Amino acid sequence: MTTPAPALLIAGHGTRDDAGAEAFRDFVRELGRRNPGLPVAGGFIELSPPPLGDAVTELVEQGVRRFAAVPLMLVSAGHAKGDIPAALSREKERHPGISYTYGRPLGPHPALLAVLERRLDEALGGSARTPADRAEVTVLLVGRGSTDPDANAEVHKAARLLWEGRGYAGVETAFVSLAAPDVPSGLDRCVKLGARRIVVLPYFLFTGILPNRVRQQTEGWAAAHPETDVVSADVIGPEPELLDLVMERYREAVEGDLRMNCDSCVYRIALPGFEDKVGLPQQPHFHPDDDGHHHGHHHHDGHAPSHAH
């Protein structure tokens, strides 16, 4: 008898926005529909039902003993680093005999960057199709914001990857809470950098209180700056790319294949403008202190130095 695959447990932030919470619950149901035979459940860390513990109980009552937990979050901040592992440890005490592996957050993945690019095109109404058009567009990518510098840095990484090879004038970053610059300051910065057209792009999976605040702050700033062309883009949403990515994170967790930054590695993934690098054989650099080269340089002591490359 083969051991059944671990169940998929989806962990969400939680939101006071009913539509945002329902979007999460819908997404979990769709994951279950797309993966018949795989037990799937999801819950929140805070603010909205169901709590993560209820999702675990639901699966345990189906006979599940092994889980792979995937955080439905774009960046690894306090929730992903601390709250979810703590909650899972508590569930192990509540349900003796269960075990789990823990997946990594979702972004910045090329599949999500493709969705963000689509959201930009939609916001611009298809008016930025040519390179010359795109060169007139500055994007302000707005993250949730965190007291964790590493989490905020992840938003900057996403912004850089979105800019690379796509031809926008620039992709700047701002945050809606807990971190600077805020949305109005981010828009001011875009103008100082010479922005003609600005698209404010929320770096959020689903609708909610914070994405709505991004839009409100954008509209407020735009009303006070009528000379600047500013439009708001939509959140990522329950796109096929997001459903596929969650399953990719599930498989990584199950197989123990928790790679570092290979998602956006130019030698693995065809990134815009760098497609020719995929699969390119890698050649070592010739280090001037390495005895293996043939440039006539010799070490005085006759020994090759050790380098921890």
PDB file of C-alpha atoms in Angstrom, residues 108-296:
ATOM      1  CA  PRO A 108       8.722  37.111  -6.527  1.00  0.00           C
ATOM      2  CA  HIS A 109       8.058  34.364  -9.076  1.00  0.00           C
ATOM      3  CA  PRO A 110       8.148  34.908 -12.869  1.00  0.00           C
ATOM      4  CA  ALA A 111       4.571  33.603 -13.161  1.00  0.00           C
ATOM      5  CA  LEU A 112       3.367  36.321 -10.786  1.00  0.00           C
ATOM      6  CA  LEU A 113       5.443  38.951 -12.577  1.00  0.00           C
ATOM      7  CA  ALA A 114       3.605  37.942 -15.764  1.00  0.00           C
ATOM      8  CA  VAL A 115       0.268  38.548 -14.011  1.00  0.00           C
ATOM      9  CA  LEU A 116       1.485  41.924 -12.718  1.00  0.00           C
ATOM     10  CA  GLU A 117       2.491  42.858 -16.259  1.00  0.00           C
ATOM     11  CA  ARG A 118      -1.011  41.912 -17.431  1.00  0.00           C
ATOM     12  CA  ARG A 119      -2.538  44.103 -14.710  1.00  0.00           C
ATOM     13  CA  LEU A 120      -0.395  47.005 -15.942  1.00  0.00           C
ATOM     14  CA  ASP A 121      -1.558  46.496 -19.537  1.00  0.00           C
ATOM     15  CA  GLU A 122      -5.193  46.381 -18.383  1.00  0.00           C
ATOM     16  CA  ALA A 123      -4.812  49.577 -16.359  1.00  0.00           C
ATOM     17  CA  LEU A 124      -3.285  51.348 -19.350  1.00  0.00           C
ATOM     18  CA  GLY A 125      -6.114  50.140 -21.602  1.00  0.00           C
ATOM     19  CA  GLY A 126      -3.662  48.627 -24.065  1.00  0.00           C
ATOM     20  CA  SER A 127      -2.104  52.035 -24.681  1.00  0.00           C
ATOM     21  CA  ALA A 128       1.422  50.966 -23.755  1.00  0.00           C
ATOM     22  CA  ARG A 129       2.016  48.260 -26.319  1.00  0.00           C
ATOM     23  CA  THR A 130       5.114  49.617 -28.035  1.00  0.00           C
ATOM     24  CA  PRO A 131       8.564  50.103 -26.489  1.00  0.00           C
ATOM     25  CA  ALA A 132       8.200  53.862 -26.940  1.00  0.00           C
ATOM     26  CA  ASP A 133       4.904  53.805 -25.028  1.00  0.00           C
ATOM     27  CA  ARG A 134       6.356  51.741 -22.221  1.00  0.00           C
ATOM     28  CA  ALA A 135       9.312  54.068 -21.931  1.00  0.00           C
ATOM     29  CA  GLU A 136       6.784  56.751 -20.880  1.00  0.00           C
ATOM     30  CA  VAL A 137       5.310  54.634 -18.057  1.00  0.00           C
ATOM     31  CA  THR A 138       6.582  54.615 -14.478  1.00  0.00           C
ATOM     32  CA  VAL A 139       5.195  51.917 -12.199  1.00  0.00           C
ATOM     33  CA  LEU A 140       4.747  52.325  -8.449  1.00  0.00           C
ATOM     34  CA  LEU A 141       4.637  48.833  -6.931  1.00  0.00           C
ATOM     35  CA  VAL A 142       2.946  49.075  -3.537  1.00  0.00           C
ATOM     36  CA  GLY A 143       3.589  46.373  -0.963  1.00  0.00           C
ATOM     37  CA  ARG A 144       1.857  45.634   2.313  1.00  0.00           C
ATOM     38  CA  GLY A 145       4.718  46.999   4.411  1.00  0.00           C
ATOM     39  CA  SER A 146       6.320  45.364   7.419  1.00  0.00           C
ATOM     40  CA  THR A 147       8.513  46.064  10.419  1.00  0.00           C
ATOM     41  CA  ASP A 148      10.777  43.360   8.945  1.00  0.00           C
ATOM     42  CA  PRO A 149      13.401  44.938   6.654  1.00  0.00           C
ATOM     43  CA  ASP A 150      13.872  41.629   4.824  1.00  0.00           C
ATOM     44  CA  ALA A 151      10.173  41.540   3.890  1.00  0.00           C
ATOM     45  CA  ASN A 152      10.314  45.107   2.573  1.00  0.00           C
ATOM     46  CA  ALA A 153      13.446  44.256   0.604  1.00  0.00           C
ATOM     47  CA  GLU A 154      11.516  41.437  -1.108  1.00  0.00           C
ATOM     48  CA  VAL A 155       9.122  44.032  -2.546  1.00  0.00           C
ATOM     49  CA  HIS A 156      12.104  45.922  -3.947  1.00  0.00           C
ATOM     50  CA  LYS A 157      13.344  42.689  -5.501  1.00  0.00           C
ATOM     51  CA  ALA A 158       9.946  42.154  -7.150  1.00  0.00           C
ATOM     52  CA  ALA A 159      10.049  45.734  -8.465  1.00  0.00           C
ATOM     53  CA  ARG A 160      13.481  45.242  -9.960  1.00  0.00           C
ATOM     54  CA  LEU A 161      12.479  41.956 -11.615  1.00  0.00           C
ATOM     55  CA  LEU A 162       9.343  43.606 -13.021  1.00  0.00           C
ATOM     56  CA  TRP A 163      11.455  46.405 -14.483  1.00  0.00           C
ATOM     57  CA  GLU A 164      14.144  44.196 -16.015  1.00  0.00           C
ATOM     58  CA  GLY A 165      13.719  43.678 -19.745  1.00  0.00           C
ATOM     59  CA  ARG A 166      10.220  45.135 -20.010  1.00  0.00           C
ATOM     60  CA  GLY A 167      11.082  48.686 -20.975  1.00  0.00           C
ATOM     61  CA  TYR A 168       9.170  50.718 -18.399  1.00  0.00           C
ATOM     62  CA  ALA A 169      10.718  54.083 -17.496  1.00  0.00           C
ATOM     63  CA  GLY A 170      11.071  52.774 -13.961  1.00  0.00           C
ATOM     64  CA  VAL A 171       9.485  50.644 -11.270  1.00  0.00           C
ATOM     65  CA  GLU A 172       9.483  52.356  -7.887  1.00  0.00           C
ATOM     66  CA  THR A 173       8.309  50.939  -4.564  1.00  0.00           C
ATOM     67  CA  ALA A 174       6.062  52.176  -1.775  1.00  0.00           C
ATOM     68  CA  PHE A 175       4.217  50.613   1.157  1.00  0.00           C
ATOM     69  CA  VAL A 176       0.709  51.032   2.468  1.00  0.00           C
ATOM     70  CA  SER A 177       1.562  50.462   6.140  1.00  0.00           C
ATOM     71  CA  LEU A 178       4.426  50.162   8.641  1.00  0.00           C
ATOM     72  CA  ALA A 179       7.194  51.157   6.200  1.00  0.00           C
ATOM     73  CA  ALA A 180       8.325  54.166   4.200  1.00  0.00           C
ATOM     74  CA  PRO A 181       7.789  55.543   1.651  1.00  0.00           C
ATOM     75  CA  ASP A 182       4.000  55.625   1.820  1.00  0.00           C
ATOM     76  CA  VAL A 183       1.892  55.869  -1.342  1.00  0.00           C
ATOM     77  CA  PRO A 184       1.807  59.709  -1.633  1.00  0.00           C
ATOM     78  CA  SER A 185       5.563  59.908  -0.983  1.00  0.00           C
ATOM     79  CA  GLY A 186       6.160  57.196  -3.581  1.00  0.00           C
ATOM     80  CA  LEU A 187       4.122  59.131  -6.135  1.00  0.00           C
ATOM     81  CA  ASP A 188       6.030  62.333  -5.286  1.00  0.00           C
ATOM     82  CA  ARG A 189       9.265  60.434  -5.895  1.00  0.00           C
ATOM     83  CA  CYS A 190       8.049  59.223  -9.297  1.00  0.00           C
ATOM     84  CA  VAL A 191       7.335  62.824 -10.320  1.00  0.00           C
ATOM     85  CA  LYS A 192      10.760  63.979  -9.139  1.00  0.00           C
ATOM     86  CA  LEU A 193      12.260  61.261 -11.324  1.00  0.00           C
ATOM     87  CA  GLY A 194      10.451  62.739 -14.328  1.00  0.00           C
ATOM     88  CA  ALA A 195       7.450  60.401 -14.537  1.00  0.00           C
ATOM     89  CA  ARG A 196       4.878  61.334 -17.197  1.00  0.00           C
ATOM     90  CA  ARG A 197       2.444  58.470 -16.716  1.00  0.00           C
ATOM     91  CA  ILE A 198       2.238  56.507 -13.474  1.00  0.00           C
ATOM     92  CA  VAL A 199       0.527  53.190 -12.826  1.00  0.00           C
ATOM     93  CA  VAL A 200       0.048  52.317  -9.168  1.00  0.00           C
ATOM     94  CA  LEU A 201       0.280  48.534  -8.962  1.00  0.00           C
ATOM     95  CA  PRO A 202      -0.775  46.836  -5.704  1.00  0.00           C
ATOM     96  CA  TYR A 203       1.487  43.919  -4.754  1.00  0.00           C
ATOM     97  CA  PHE A 204      -1.361  41.975  -3.186  1.00  0.00           C
ATOM     98  CA  LEU A 205      -2.966  38.643  -3.979  1.00  0.00           C
ATOM     99  CA  PHE A 206      -6.606  39.518  -3.263  1.00  0.00           C
ATOM    100  CA  THR A 207      -8.813  42.486  -2.568  1.00  0.00           C
ATOM    101  CA  GLY A 208      -8.972  43.768   1.007  1.00  0.00           C
ATOM    102  CA  ILE A 209      -8.707  46.729   3.361  1.00  0.00           C
ATOM    103  CA  LEU A 210      -5.092  47.542   2.409  1.00  0.00           C
ATOM    104  CA  PRO A 211      -5.437  47.314  -1.401  1.00  0.00           C
ATOM    105  CA  ASN A 212      -8.542  49.510  -1.113  1.00  0.00           C
ATOM    106  CA  ARG A 213      -6.493  51.998   0.891  1.00  0.00           C
ATOM    107  CA  VAL A 214      -3.836  52.020  -1.850  1.00  0.00           C
ATOM    108  CA  ARG A 215      -6.503  52.952  -4.410  1.00  0.00           C
ATOM    109  CA  GLN A 216      -8.023  55.637  -2.165  1.00  0.00           C
ATOM    110  CA  GLN A 217      -4.638  57.213  -1.470  1.00  0.00           C
ATOM    111  CA  THR A 218      -3.796  57.116  -5.179  1.00  0.00           C
ATOM    112  CA  GLU A 219      -7.065  58.836  -6.081  1.00  0.00           C
ATOM    113  CA  GLY A 220      -6.498  61.461  -3.394  1.00  0.00           C
ATOM    114  CA  TRP A 221      -3.006  62.213  -4.669  1.00  0.00           C
ATOM    115  CA  ALA A 222      -4.173  62.282  -8.303  1.00  0.00           C
ATOM    116  CA  ALA A 223      -6.929  64.797  -7.460  1.00  0.00           C
ATOM    117  CA  ALA A 224      -4.294  67.097  -5.925  1.00  0.00           C
ATOM    118  CA  HIS A 225      -1.934  66.652  -8.927  1.00  0.00           C
ATOM    119  CA  PRO A 226      -4.132  66.955 -12.046  1.00  0.00           C
ATOM    120  CA  GLU A 227      -1.087  67.634 -14.210  1.00  0.00           C
ATOM    121  CA  THR A 228       0.133  64.033 -13.722  1.00  0.00           C
ATOM    122  CA  ASP A 229      -1.502  61.054 -15.446  1.00  0.00           C
ATOM    123  CA  VAL A 230      -2.084  58.433 -12.726  1.00  0.00           C
ATOM    124  CA  VAL A 231      -4.058  55.197 -12.963  1.00  0.00           C
ATOM    125  CA  SER A 232      -4.634  52.316 -10.540  1.00  0.00           C
ATOM    126  CA  ALA A 233      -4.119  48.668 -11.457  1.00  0.00           C
ATOM    127  CA  ASP A 234      -5.883  45.674  -9.919  1.00  0.00           C
ATOM    128  CA  VAL A 235      -4.562  43.079  -7.464  1.00  0.00           C
ATOM    129  CA  ILE A 236      -3.135  39.781  -8.733  1.00  0.00           C
ATOM    130  CA  GLY A 237      -6.291  37.765  -8.059  1.00  0.00           C
ATOM    131  CA  PRO A 238      -7.047  34.020  -8.345  1.00  0.00           C
ATOM    132  CA  GLU A 239      -5.322  33.593 -11.688  1.00  0.00           C
ATOM    133  CA  PRO A 240      -4.293  30.191 -13.122  1.00  0.00           C
ATOM    134  CA  GLU A 241      -0.656  31.209 -12.574  1.00  0.00           C
ATOM    135  CA  LEU A 242      -1.333  31.616  -8.854  1.00  0.00           C
ATOM    136  CA  LEU A 243      -3.096  28.246  -8.601  1.00  0.00           C
ATOM    137  CA  ASP A 244      -0.187  26.575 -10.414  1.00  0.00           C
ATOM    138  CA  LEU A 245       2.396  28.325  -8.229  1.00  0.00           C
ATOM    139  CA  VAL A 246       0.758  27.161  -5.004  1.00  0.00           C
ATOM    140  CA  MET A 247       0.987  23.583  -6.289  1.00  0.00           C
ATOM    141  CA  GLU A 248       4.642  24.170  -7.197  1.00  0.00           C
ATOM    142  CA  ARG A 249       5.300  25.324  -3.612  1.00  0.00           C
ATOM    143  CA  TYR A 250       3.390  22.258  -2.352  1.00  0.00           C
ATOM    144  CA  ARG A 251       5.551  19.893  -4.407  1.00  0.00           C
ATOM    145  CA  GLU A 252       8.736  21.603  -3.205  1.00  0.00           C
ATOM    146  CA  ALA A 253       7.648  21.166   0.402  1.00  0.00           C
ATOM    147  CA  VAL A 254       6.700  17.509  -0.109  1.00  0.00           C
ATOM    148  CA  GLU A 255       9.924  16.670  -1.933  1.00  0.00           C
ATOM    149  CA  GLY A 256      12.162  18.755   0.323  1.00  0.00           C
ATOM    150  CA  ASP A 257      13.258  20.784  -2.721  1.00  0.00           C
ATOM    151  CA  LEU A 258      13.336  24.167  -1.006  1.00  0.00           C
ATOM    152  CA  ARG A 259      15.573  26.048  -3.406  1.00  0.00           C
ATOM    153  CA  MET A 260      16.810  29.508  -2.680  1.00  0.00           C
ATOM    154  CA  ASN A 261      16.395  32.105  -5.428  1.00  0.00           C
ATOM    155  CA  CYS A 262      16.175  29.817  -8.449  1.00  0.00           C
ATOM    156  CA  ASP A 263      12.679  31.119  -9.286  1.00  0.00           C
ATOM    157  CA  SER A 264      14.173  34.202 -10.859  1.00  0.00           C
ATOM    158  CA  CYS A 265      17.475  32.704 -12.004  1.00  0.00           C
ATOM    159  CA  VAL A 266      18.188  33.895 -15.525  1.00  0.00           C
ATOM    160  CA  TYR A 267      19.773  30.530 -16.396  1.00  0.00           C
ATOM    161  CA  ARG A 268      16.623  28.583 -15.443  1.00  0.00           C
ATOM    162  CA  ILE A 269      13.767  30.914 -16.380  1.00  0.00           C
ATOM    163  CA  ALA A 270      13.209  32.868 -19.596  1.00  0.00           C
ATOM    164  CA  LEU A 271      13.091  36.415 -18.244  1.00  0.00           C
ATOM    165  CA  PRO A 272      12.124  39.215 -20.664  1.00  0.00           C
ATOM    166  CA  GLY A 273      15.121  40.260 -22.733  1.00  0.00           C
ATOM    167  CA  PHE A 274      17.346  37.491 -21.342  1.00  0.00           C
ATOM    168  CA  GLU A 275      15.804  34.430 -22.992  1.00  0.00           C
ATOM    169  CA  ASP A 276      19.122  33.450 -24.607  1.00  0.00           C
ATOM    170  CA  LYS A 277      20.692  32.733 -21.198  1.00  0.00           C
ATOM    171  CA  VAL A 278      18.415  29.787 -20.309  1.00  0.00           C
ATOM    172  CA  GLY A 279      20.443  26.590 -20.017  1.00  0.00           C
ATOM    173  CA  LEU A 280      23.658  28.346 -20.994  1.00  0.00           C
ATOM    174  CA  PRO A 281      26.732  26.314 -19.977  1.00  0.00           C
ATOM    175  CA  GLN A 282      28.621  28.026 -17.165  1.00  0.00           C
ATOM    176  CA  GLN A 283      32.348  28.677 -17.495  1.00  0.00           C
ATOM    177  CA  PRO A 284      34.595  29.299 -14.503  1.00  0.00           C
ATOM    178  CA  HIS A 285      36.323  32.635 -14.188  1.00  0.00           C
ATOM    179  CA  PHE A 286      40.109  32.491 -14.398  1.00  0.00           C
ATOM    180  CA  HIS A 287      41.260  33.762 -11.051  1.00  0.00           C
ATOM    181  CA  PRO A 288      44.716  35.362 -11.204  1.00  0.00           C
ATOM    182  CA  ASP A 289      45.711  33.493  -8.041  1.00  0.00           C
ATOM    183  CA  ASP A 290      44.586  30.089  -9.299  1.00  0.00           C
ATOM    184  CA  ASP A 291      47.428  27.788 -10.452  1.00  0.00           C
ATOM    185  CA  GLY A 292      45.105  26.077 -12.913  1.00  0.00           C
ATOM    186  CA  HIS A 293      45.334  28.887 -15.479  1.00  0.00           C
ATOM    187  CA  HIS A 294      47.867  29.363 -18.241  1.00  0.00           C
ATOM    188  CA  HIS A 295      48.741  33.024 -18.229  1.00  0.00           C
ATOM    189  CA  GLY A 296      52.333  32.655 -17.081  1.00  0.00           C
TER     190      GLY A 296
END
